Coordinates of C-alpha atoms in Angstrom, one line a residue:
M1 CA -118.2 -112.1 12.2
Y2 CA -121.7 -111.2 11.4
L3 CA -123.4 -108.9 9.2
N4 CA -126.3 -107.3 11.0
T5 CA -129.1 -105.9 8.7
L6 CA -131.5 -104.8 11.5
G7 CA -131.0 -101.0 10.8
K8 CA -129.2 -98.6 8.8
N9 CA -126.6 -97.7 11.4
E10 CA -126.1 -101.4 12.3
M11 CA -125.5 -102.4 8.9
Y12 CA -122.8 -99.6 8.3
I13 CA -121.1 -100.6 11.4
S14 CA -121.0 -104.3 10.7
A15 CA -120.0 -103.7 7.0
A16 CA -117.3 -101.5 8.0
E17 CA -116.0 -104.1 10.4
I18 CA -116.2 -106.9 7.9
L19 CA -114.3 -104.6 5.5
E20 CA -111.9 -103.5 8.2
T21 CA -112.5 -99.9 7.3
D22 CA -114.4 -96.9 8.6
M23 CA -118.1 -96.4 8.7
E24 CA -118.0 -93.3 6.6
V25 CA -115.9 -95.2 3.6
V26 CA -119.0 -97.5 3.7
K27 CA -121.6 -94.5 3.6
K28 CA -119.7 -92.7 1.1
F29 CA -119.5 -95.8 -1.1
V30 CA -123.3 -96.3 -0.9
I31 CA -124.1 -92.7 -1.7
E32 CA -121.8 -92.5 -4.6
N33 CA -123.1 -95.7 -6.0
A34 CA -126.8 -95.6 -5.0
D35 CA -128.2 -95.5 -8.6
E36 CA -126.0 -98.6 -9.6
I37 CA -127.2 -100.5 -6.5
V38 CA -130.7 -99.7 -7.1
D39 CA -130.2 -100.6 -10.9
Y40 CA -129.1 -103.9 -9.9
H41 CA -132.3 -104.5 -8.0
Y42 CA -130.3 -105.4 -4.8
D43 CA -129.5 -108.7 -6.6
E44 CA -126.7 -110.9 -5.0
H45 CA -125.9 -112.2 -8.4
N46 CA -125.3 -108.7 -10.0
I47 CA -123.1 -107.5 -7.1
E48 CA -120.3 -109.4 -8.9
Q49 CA -120.5 -106.7 -11.5
M50 CA -120.1 -103.6 -9.4
N51 CA -116.4 -102.3 -8.9
L52 CA -115.9 -102.7 -5.0
D53 CA -112.2 -101.6 -5.2
S54 CA -112.9 -98.3 -3.5
L55 CA -114.9 -99.9 -1.0
I56 CA -112.3 -102.8 0.0
N57 CA -109.4 -100.4 -0.8
G58 CA -106.8 -103.3 -0.5
N59 CA -108.0 -104.5 2.9
E60 CA -108.4 -108.0 3.8
T61 CA -112.2 -108.7 4.5
K62 CA -113.5 -110.8 7.3
R63 CA -115.5 -114.0 6.5
I64 CA -119.2 -113.6 7.5
D65 CA -120.4 -116.7 9.5
T66 CA -123.7 -115.2 10.9
L67 CA -126.1 -113.0 9.2
I68 CA -128.9 -111.0 11.1
V69 CA -131.7 -110.1 8.7
N70 CA -134.6 -108.2 8.9
H71 CA -137.2 -108.3 5.9
I72 CA -136.7 -105.1 3.6
T73 CA -139.9 -104.1 1.7
P74 CA -139.9 -103.6 -2.0
R75 CA -140.7 -100.1 -3.2
E76 CA -143.0 -99.1 -6.0
S77 CA -140.3 -96.5 -7.4
K78 CA -136.9 -95.2 -7.0
E79 CA -138.3 -91.9 -5.9
S80 CA -140.0 -93.6 -2.9
I81 CA -136.6 -94.9 -1.9
W82 CA -134.9 -91.5 -1.9
Q83 CA -138.0 -90.0 0.0
E84 CA -138.5 -92.6 2.6
G85 CA -135.3 -94.7 2.7
L86 CA -135.1 -98.3 2.9
L87 CA -137.7 -99.6 5.3
T88 CA -138.0 -103.0 7.1
L89 CA -141.5 -104.7 7.2
S90 CA -142.1 -103.1 10.7
H91 CA -141.2 -99.7 9.6
A92 CA -143.3 -100.1 6.6
L93 CA -146.3 -100.9 8.4
T94 CA -146.1 -98.8 11.3
R95 CA -144.9 -95.4 9.7
K96 CA -146.8 -93.3 7.4
T97 CA -146.1 -94.9 4.1
A98 CA -148.3 -96.0 1.1
L99 CA -148.5 -99.4 2.3
S100 CA -149.6 -98.4 5.7
D101 CA -152.0 -96.1 4.3
Y102 CA -153.8 -98.6 2.2
L103 CA -153.8 -101.2 4.9
K104 CA -155.5 -98.3 7.3
E105 CA -158.2 -97.7 4.7
L106 CA -159.0 -101.6 5.0
G107 CA -159.3 -101.2 8.8
F108 CA -155.6 -102.5 9.6
T109 CA -153.1 -100.9 11.8
F110 CA -149.9 -102.1 13.2
S111 CA -147.4 -101.5 16.1
F112 CA -144.2 -103.0 16.9
D113 CA -143.2 -103.9 20.5
E114 CA -139.3 -104.5 20.0
K115 CA -140.1 -108.2 19.6
Q116 CA -143.0 -108.5 17.1
I117 CA -145.3 -106.9 15.0
V118 CA -148.9 -106.5 16.3
M119 CA -151.7 -106.2 14.0
S120 CA -155.2 -104.7 14.7
M121 CA -158.3 -104.6 12.6
N122 CA -160.8 -102.0 13.5
D123 CA -158.6 -101.1 16.7
K124 CA -159.0 -104.8 18.1
I125 CA -155.8 -106.8 18.2
V126 CA -155.8 -109.7 15.8
E127 CA -154.3 -112.8 17.4
V128 CA -152.3 -114.3 14.5
E129 CA -151.0 -117.1 16.8
N130 CA -154.5 -118.8 16.7
K131 CA -154.8 -118.7 12.8
L132 CA -153.6 -121.5 10.6
G133 CA -150.4 -120.8 8.8
T134 CA -147.1 -119.3 9.8
N135 CA -146.0 -115.7 11.0

């Protein structure tokens, strides 16, 4: 069993499968507990303080043996989360956001080709493979 965090719907679907419940139950839990989730700063240690009874509802949960992840960008305020939702790094760079606007002022733009983020500076693709360091 795996938890897929590559997108909102993928996460809802895989969480529902793990919890052996309906996707609407997971969505309802997230909506009803959004403030508490944000207040806990998405911290894996603080989830133990949350009451998950309504989400689990007596079902036996499946063990997660694989985790598919994508980077989720931090936000400057709760309001921006409500306005734009959770964003992966590729979304934060390729959609109109505070981050992409700032980087555009510096000459950087980004596109996503379903496999990787492509960075351009002043409309010229930056070949990051040839730079020192890691991607």
